[in-house]
PDB file of C-alpha atoms in Angstrom:
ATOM      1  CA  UNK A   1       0.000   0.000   0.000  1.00  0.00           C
ATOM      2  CA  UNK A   2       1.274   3.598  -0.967  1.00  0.00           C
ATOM      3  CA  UNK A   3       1.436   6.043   1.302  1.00  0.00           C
ATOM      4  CA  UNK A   4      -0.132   9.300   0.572  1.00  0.00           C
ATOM      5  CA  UNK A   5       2.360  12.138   0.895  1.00  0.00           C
ATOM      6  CA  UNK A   6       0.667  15.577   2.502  1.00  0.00           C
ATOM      7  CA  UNK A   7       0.847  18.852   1.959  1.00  0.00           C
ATOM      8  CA  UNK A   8       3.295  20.421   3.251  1.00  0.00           C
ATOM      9  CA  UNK A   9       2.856  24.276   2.990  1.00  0.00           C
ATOM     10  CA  UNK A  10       6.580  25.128   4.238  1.00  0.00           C
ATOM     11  CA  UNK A  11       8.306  23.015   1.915  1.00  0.00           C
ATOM     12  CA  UNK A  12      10.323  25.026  -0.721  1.00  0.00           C
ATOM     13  CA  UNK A  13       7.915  26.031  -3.993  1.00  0.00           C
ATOM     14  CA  UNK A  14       5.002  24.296  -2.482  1.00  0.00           C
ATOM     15  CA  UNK A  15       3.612  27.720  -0.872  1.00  0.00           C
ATOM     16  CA  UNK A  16       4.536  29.882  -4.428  1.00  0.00           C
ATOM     17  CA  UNK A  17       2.879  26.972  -6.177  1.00  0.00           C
ATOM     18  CA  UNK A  18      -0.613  27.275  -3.979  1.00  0.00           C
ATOM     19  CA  UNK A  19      -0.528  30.679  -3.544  1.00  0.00           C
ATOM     20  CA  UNK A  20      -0.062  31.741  -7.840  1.00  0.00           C
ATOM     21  CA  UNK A  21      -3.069  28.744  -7.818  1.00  0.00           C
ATOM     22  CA  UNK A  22      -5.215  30.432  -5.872  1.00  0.00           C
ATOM     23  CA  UNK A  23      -4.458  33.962  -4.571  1.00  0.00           C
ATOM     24  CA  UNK A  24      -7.137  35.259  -8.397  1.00  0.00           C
ATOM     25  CA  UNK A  25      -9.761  33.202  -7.244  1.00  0.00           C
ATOM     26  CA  UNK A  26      -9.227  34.031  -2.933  1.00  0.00           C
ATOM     27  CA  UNK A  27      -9.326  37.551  -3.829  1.00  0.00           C
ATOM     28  CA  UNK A  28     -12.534  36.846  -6.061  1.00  0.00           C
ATOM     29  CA  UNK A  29     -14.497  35.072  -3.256  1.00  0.00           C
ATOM     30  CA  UNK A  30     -13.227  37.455  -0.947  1.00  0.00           C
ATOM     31  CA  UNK A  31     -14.548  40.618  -2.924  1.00  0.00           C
ATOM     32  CA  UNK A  32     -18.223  38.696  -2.668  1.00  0.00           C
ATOM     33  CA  UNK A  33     -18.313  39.788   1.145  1.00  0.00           C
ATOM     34  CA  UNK A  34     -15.970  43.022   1.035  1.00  0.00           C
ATOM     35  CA  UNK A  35     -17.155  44.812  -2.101  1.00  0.00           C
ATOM     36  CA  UNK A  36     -13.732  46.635  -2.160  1.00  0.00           C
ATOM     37  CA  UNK A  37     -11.353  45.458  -4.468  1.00  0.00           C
ATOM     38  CA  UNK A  38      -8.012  46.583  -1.925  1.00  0.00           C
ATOM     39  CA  UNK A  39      -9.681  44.933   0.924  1.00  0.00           C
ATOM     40  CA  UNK A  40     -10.076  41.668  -0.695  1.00  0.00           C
ATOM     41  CA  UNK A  41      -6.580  41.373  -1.372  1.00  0.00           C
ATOM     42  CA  UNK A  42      -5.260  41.879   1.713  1.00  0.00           C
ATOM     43  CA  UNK A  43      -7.371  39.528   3.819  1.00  0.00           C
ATOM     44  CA  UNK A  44      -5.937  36.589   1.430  1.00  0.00           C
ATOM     45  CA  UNK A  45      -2.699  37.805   1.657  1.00  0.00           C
ATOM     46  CA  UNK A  46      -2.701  37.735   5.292  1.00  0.00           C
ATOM     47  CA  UNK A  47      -4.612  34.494   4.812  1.00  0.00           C
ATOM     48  CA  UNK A  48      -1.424  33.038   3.157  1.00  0.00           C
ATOM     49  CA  UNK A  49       1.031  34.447   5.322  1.00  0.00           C
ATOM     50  CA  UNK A  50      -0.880  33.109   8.332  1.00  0.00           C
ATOM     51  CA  UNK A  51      -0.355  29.559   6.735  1.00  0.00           C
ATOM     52  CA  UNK A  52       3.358  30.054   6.381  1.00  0.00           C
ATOM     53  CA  UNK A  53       3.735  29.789  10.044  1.00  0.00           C
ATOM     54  CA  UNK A  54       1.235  26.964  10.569  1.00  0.00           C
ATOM     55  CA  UNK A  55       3.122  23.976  11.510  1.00  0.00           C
ATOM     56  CA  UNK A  56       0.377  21.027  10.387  1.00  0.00           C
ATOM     57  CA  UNK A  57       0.173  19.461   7.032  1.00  0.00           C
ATOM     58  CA  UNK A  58      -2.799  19.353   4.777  1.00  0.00           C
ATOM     59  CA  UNK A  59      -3.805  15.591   3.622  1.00  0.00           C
ATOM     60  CA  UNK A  60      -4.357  16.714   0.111  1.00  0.00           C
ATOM     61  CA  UNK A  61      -5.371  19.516  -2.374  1.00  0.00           C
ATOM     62  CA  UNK A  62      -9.136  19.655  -1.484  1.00  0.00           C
ATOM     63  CA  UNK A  63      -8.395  19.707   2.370  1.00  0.00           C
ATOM     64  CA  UNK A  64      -5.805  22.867   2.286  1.00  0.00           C
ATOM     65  CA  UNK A  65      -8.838  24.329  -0.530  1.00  0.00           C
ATOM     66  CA  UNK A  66     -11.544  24.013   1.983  1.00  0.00           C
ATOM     67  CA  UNK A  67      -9.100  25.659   4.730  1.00  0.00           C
ATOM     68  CA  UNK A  68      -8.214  28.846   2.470  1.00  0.00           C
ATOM     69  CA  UNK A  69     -11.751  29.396   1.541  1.00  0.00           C
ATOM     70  CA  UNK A  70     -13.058  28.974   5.155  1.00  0.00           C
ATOM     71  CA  UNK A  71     -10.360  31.170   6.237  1.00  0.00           C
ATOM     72  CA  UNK A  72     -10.732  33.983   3.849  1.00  0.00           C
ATOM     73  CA  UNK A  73     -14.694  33.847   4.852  1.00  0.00           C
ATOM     74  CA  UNK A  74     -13.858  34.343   8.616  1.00  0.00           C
ATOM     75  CA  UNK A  75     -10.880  37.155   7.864  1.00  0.00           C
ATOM     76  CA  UNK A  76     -13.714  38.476   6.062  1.00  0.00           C
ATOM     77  CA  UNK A  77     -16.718  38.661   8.622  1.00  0.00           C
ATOM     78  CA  UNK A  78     -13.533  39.932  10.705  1.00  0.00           C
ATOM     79  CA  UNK A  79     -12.504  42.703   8.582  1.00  0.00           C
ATOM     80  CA  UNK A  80     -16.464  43.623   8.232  1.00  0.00           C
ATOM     81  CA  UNK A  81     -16.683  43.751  12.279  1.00  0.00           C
ATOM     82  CA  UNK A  82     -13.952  45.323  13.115  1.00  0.00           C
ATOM     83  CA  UNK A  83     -14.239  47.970  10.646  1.00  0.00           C
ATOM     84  CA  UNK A  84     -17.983  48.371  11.551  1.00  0.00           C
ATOM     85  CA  UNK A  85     -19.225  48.630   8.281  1.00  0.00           C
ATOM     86  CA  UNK A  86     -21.598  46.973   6.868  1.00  0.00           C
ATOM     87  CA  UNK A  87     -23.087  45.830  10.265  1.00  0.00           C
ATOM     88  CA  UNK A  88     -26.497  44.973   8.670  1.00  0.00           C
ATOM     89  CA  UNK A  89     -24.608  42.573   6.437  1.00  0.00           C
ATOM     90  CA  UNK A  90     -22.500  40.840   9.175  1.00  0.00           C
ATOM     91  CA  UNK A  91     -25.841  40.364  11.459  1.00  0.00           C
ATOM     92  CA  UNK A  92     -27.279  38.653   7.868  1.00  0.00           C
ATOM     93  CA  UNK A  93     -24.131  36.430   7.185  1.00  0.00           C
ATOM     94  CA  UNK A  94     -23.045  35.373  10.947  1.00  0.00           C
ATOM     95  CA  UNK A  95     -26.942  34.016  11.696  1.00  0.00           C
ATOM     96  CA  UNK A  96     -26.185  30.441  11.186  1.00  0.00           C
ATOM     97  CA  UNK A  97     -29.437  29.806   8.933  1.00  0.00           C
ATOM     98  CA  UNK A  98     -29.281  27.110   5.957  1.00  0.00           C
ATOM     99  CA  UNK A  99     -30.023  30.614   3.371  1.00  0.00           C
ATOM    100  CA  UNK A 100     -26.435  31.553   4.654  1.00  0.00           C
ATOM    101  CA  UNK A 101     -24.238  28.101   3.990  1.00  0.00           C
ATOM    102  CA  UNK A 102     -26.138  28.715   1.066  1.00  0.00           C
ATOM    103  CA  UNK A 103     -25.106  31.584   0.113  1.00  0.00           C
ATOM    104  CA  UNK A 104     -21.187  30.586   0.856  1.00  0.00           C
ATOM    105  CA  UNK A 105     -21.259  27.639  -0.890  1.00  0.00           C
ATOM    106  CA  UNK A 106     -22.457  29.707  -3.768  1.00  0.00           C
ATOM    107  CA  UNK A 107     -19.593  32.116  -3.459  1.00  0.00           C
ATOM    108  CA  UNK A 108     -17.684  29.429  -3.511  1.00  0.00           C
ATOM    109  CA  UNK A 109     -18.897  28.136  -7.034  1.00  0.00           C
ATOM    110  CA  UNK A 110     -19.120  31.605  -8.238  1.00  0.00           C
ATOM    111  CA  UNK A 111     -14.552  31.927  -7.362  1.00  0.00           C
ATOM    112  CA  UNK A 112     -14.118  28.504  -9.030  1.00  0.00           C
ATOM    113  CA  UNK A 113     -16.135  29.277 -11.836  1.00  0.00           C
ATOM    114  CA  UNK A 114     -14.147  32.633 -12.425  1.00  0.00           C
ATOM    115  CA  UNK A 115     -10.660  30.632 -12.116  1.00  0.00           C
ATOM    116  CA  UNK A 116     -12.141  28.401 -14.813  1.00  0.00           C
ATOM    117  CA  UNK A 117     -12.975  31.151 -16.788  1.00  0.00           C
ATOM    118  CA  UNK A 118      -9.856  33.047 -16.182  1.00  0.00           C
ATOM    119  CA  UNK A 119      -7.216  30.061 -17.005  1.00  0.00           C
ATOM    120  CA  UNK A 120      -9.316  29.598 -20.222  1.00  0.00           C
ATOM    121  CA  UNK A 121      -8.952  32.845 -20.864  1.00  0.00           C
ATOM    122  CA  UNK A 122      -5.260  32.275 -20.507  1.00  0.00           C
ATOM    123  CA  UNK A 123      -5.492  29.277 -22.618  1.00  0.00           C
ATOM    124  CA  UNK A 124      -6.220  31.797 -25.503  1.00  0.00           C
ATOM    125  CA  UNK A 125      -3.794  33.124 -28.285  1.00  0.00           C
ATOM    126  CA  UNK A 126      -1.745  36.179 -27.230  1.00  0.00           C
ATOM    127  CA  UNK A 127      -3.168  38.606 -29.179  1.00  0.00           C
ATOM    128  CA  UNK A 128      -7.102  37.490 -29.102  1.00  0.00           C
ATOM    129  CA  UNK A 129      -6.408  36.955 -25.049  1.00  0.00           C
ATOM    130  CA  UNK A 130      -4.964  40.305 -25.215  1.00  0.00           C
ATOM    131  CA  UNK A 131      -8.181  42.083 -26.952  1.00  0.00           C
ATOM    132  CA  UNK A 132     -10.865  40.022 -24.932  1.00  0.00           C
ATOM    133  CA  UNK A 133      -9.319  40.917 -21.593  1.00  0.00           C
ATOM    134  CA  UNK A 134      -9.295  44.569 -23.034  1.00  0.00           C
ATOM    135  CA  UNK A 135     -13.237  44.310 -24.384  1.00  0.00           C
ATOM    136  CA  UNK A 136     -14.870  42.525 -22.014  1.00  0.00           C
ATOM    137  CA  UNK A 137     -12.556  42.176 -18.268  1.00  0.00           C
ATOM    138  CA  UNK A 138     -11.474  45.822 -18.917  1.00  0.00           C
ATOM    139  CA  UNK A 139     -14.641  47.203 -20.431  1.00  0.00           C
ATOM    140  CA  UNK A 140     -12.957  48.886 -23.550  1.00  0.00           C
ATOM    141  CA  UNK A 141     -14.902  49.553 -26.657  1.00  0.00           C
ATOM    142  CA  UNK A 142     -13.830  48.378 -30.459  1.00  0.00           C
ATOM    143  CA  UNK A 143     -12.867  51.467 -31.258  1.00  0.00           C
ATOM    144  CA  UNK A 144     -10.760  52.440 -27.784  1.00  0.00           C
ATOM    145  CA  UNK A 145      -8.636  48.741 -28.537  1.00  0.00           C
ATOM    146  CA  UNK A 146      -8.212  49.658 -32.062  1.00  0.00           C
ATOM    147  CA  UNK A 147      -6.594  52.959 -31.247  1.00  0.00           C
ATOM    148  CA  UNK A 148      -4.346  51.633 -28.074  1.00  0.00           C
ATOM    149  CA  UNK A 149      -3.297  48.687 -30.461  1.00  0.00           C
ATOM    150  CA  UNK A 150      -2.743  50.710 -33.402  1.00  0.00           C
ATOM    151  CA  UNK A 151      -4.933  47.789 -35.463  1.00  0.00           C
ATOM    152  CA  UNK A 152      -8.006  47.995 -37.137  1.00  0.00           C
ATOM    153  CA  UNK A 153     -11.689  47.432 -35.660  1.00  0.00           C
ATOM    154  CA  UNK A 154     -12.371  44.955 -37.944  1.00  0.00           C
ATOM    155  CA  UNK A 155      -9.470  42.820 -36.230  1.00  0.00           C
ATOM    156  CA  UNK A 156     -10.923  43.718 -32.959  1.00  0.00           C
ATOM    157  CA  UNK A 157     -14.167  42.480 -33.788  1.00  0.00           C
ATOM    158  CA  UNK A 158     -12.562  39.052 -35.746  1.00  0.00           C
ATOM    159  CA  UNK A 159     -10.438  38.681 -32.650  1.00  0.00           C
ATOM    160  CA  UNK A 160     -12.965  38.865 -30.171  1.00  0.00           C
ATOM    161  CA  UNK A 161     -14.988  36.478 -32.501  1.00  0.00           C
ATOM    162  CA  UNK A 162     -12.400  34.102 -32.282  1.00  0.00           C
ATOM    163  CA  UNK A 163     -11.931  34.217 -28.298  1.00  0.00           C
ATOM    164  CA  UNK A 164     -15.944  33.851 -27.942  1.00  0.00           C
ATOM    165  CA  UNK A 165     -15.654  30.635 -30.406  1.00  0.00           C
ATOM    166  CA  UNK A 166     -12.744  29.058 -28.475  1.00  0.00           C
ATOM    167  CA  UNK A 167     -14.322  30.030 -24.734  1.00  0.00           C
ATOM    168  CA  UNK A 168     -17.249  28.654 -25.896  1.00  0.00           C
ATOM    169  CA  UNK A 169     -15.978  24.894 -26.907  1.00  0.00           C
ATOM    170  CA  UNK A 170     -13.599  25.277 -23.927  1.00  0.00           C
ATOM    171  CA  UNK A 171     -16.472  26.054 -21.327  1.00  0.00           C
ATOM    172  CA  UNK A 172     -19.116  24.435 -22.499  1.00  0.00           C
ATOM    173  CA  UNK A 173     -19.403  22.138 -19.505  1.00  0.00           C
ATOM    174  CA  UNK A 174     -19.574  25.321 -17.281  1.00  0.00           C
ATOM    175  CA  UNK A 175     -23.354  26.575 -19.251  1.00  0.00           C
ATOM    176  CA  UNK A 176     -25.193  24.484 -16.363  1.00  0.00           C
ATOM    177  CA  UNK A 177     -23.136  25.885 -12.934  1.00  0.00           C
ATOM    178  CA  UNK A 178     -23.351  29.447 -14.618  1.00  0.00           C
ATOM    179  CA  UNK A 179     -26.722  29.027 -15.340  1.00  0.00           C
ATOM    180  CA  UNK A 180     -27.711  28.001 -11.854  1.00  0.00           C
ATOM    181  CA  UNK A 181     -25.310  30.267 -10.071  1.00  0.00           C
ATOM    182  CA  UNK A 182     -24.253  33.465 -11.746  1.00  0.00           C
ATOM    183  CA  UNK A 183     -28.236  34.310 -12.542  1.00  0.00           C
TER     184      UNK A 183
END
């Protein structure tokens, strides 16, 4: 019988290879409670530097995932407390009510959808990853890429054809979960 090796967070390249894995998607889920973009970032960075110093092992990948997104939810609710904002929001999310695992586990879907979405993004060609972060993750218009890339709009528009066409094929598994989730 093989023994199963854990995670070992300390362990040189293990923590750089988690954290570029998941810091996108952390600071995604983490955004869902914050609504401030700054914010969100630094509760998952402290999130990860609090797991440098723990000494315990994870026993695999979907054990140390179920840690970083339970801890970014309670630096979260911690930030929103201490900060005493949002205090109607806090009262809604800390009653322990089956609407509120709910919602959680939907934020949840909602960050892993958006790393999906992101790496295929990622997946794309330079250039037609290039213009279809710029149209539709940046919110330029045909005519703004055009002039910043010194090409013409036609290209834009045949370029973001192409990125829809490959994201498409690429996601198409995804249609139900966004269907059911991002509605």
């Amino acid at each position: 019988m093989q023994k199963i090796e854990k995670i070992n967070i300390r362990k040189q390249g293990v923590f750089d290879s988690y954290f570029r894995r998941y810091y996108q998607t952390l600071c995604y889920f983490a955004f869902n409670y914050l609504k401030e973009q700054d914010e969100a970032e630094d509760v998952v960075q402290e999130v990860f530097m609090k797991l440098l110093d723990w000494n315990e092992s994870f026993d695999n990948e979907e054990h140390l995932k179920h840690y970083l997104y339970k801890a970014v939810r309670n630096s979260c609710l911690n930030q929103i407390k201490m900060t005493g904002i949002r205090a109607d929001i806090l009262e809604s999310i800390q009653k322990n009510t089956p609407e509120d695992e709910n919602n959680f586990f939907v934020n949840v879907v909602r960050a892993e959808v958006y790393q999906e979405i992101m790496g295929a993004i990622q997946d794309l060609p330079t250039e037609c990853g290039r213009i279809f972060k710029l149209a539709y993750v940046e919110g330029f218009s045909n005519e703004e890429i055009s002039t910043q890339l010194s090409i013409s709009v036609n290209t834009v528009k045949a370029q973001k054809n192409k990125a829809k066409i490959q994201l498409r094929a690429k996601l198409k598994g995804l249609y139900p979960v966004l269907f059911l989730f991002l509605s």
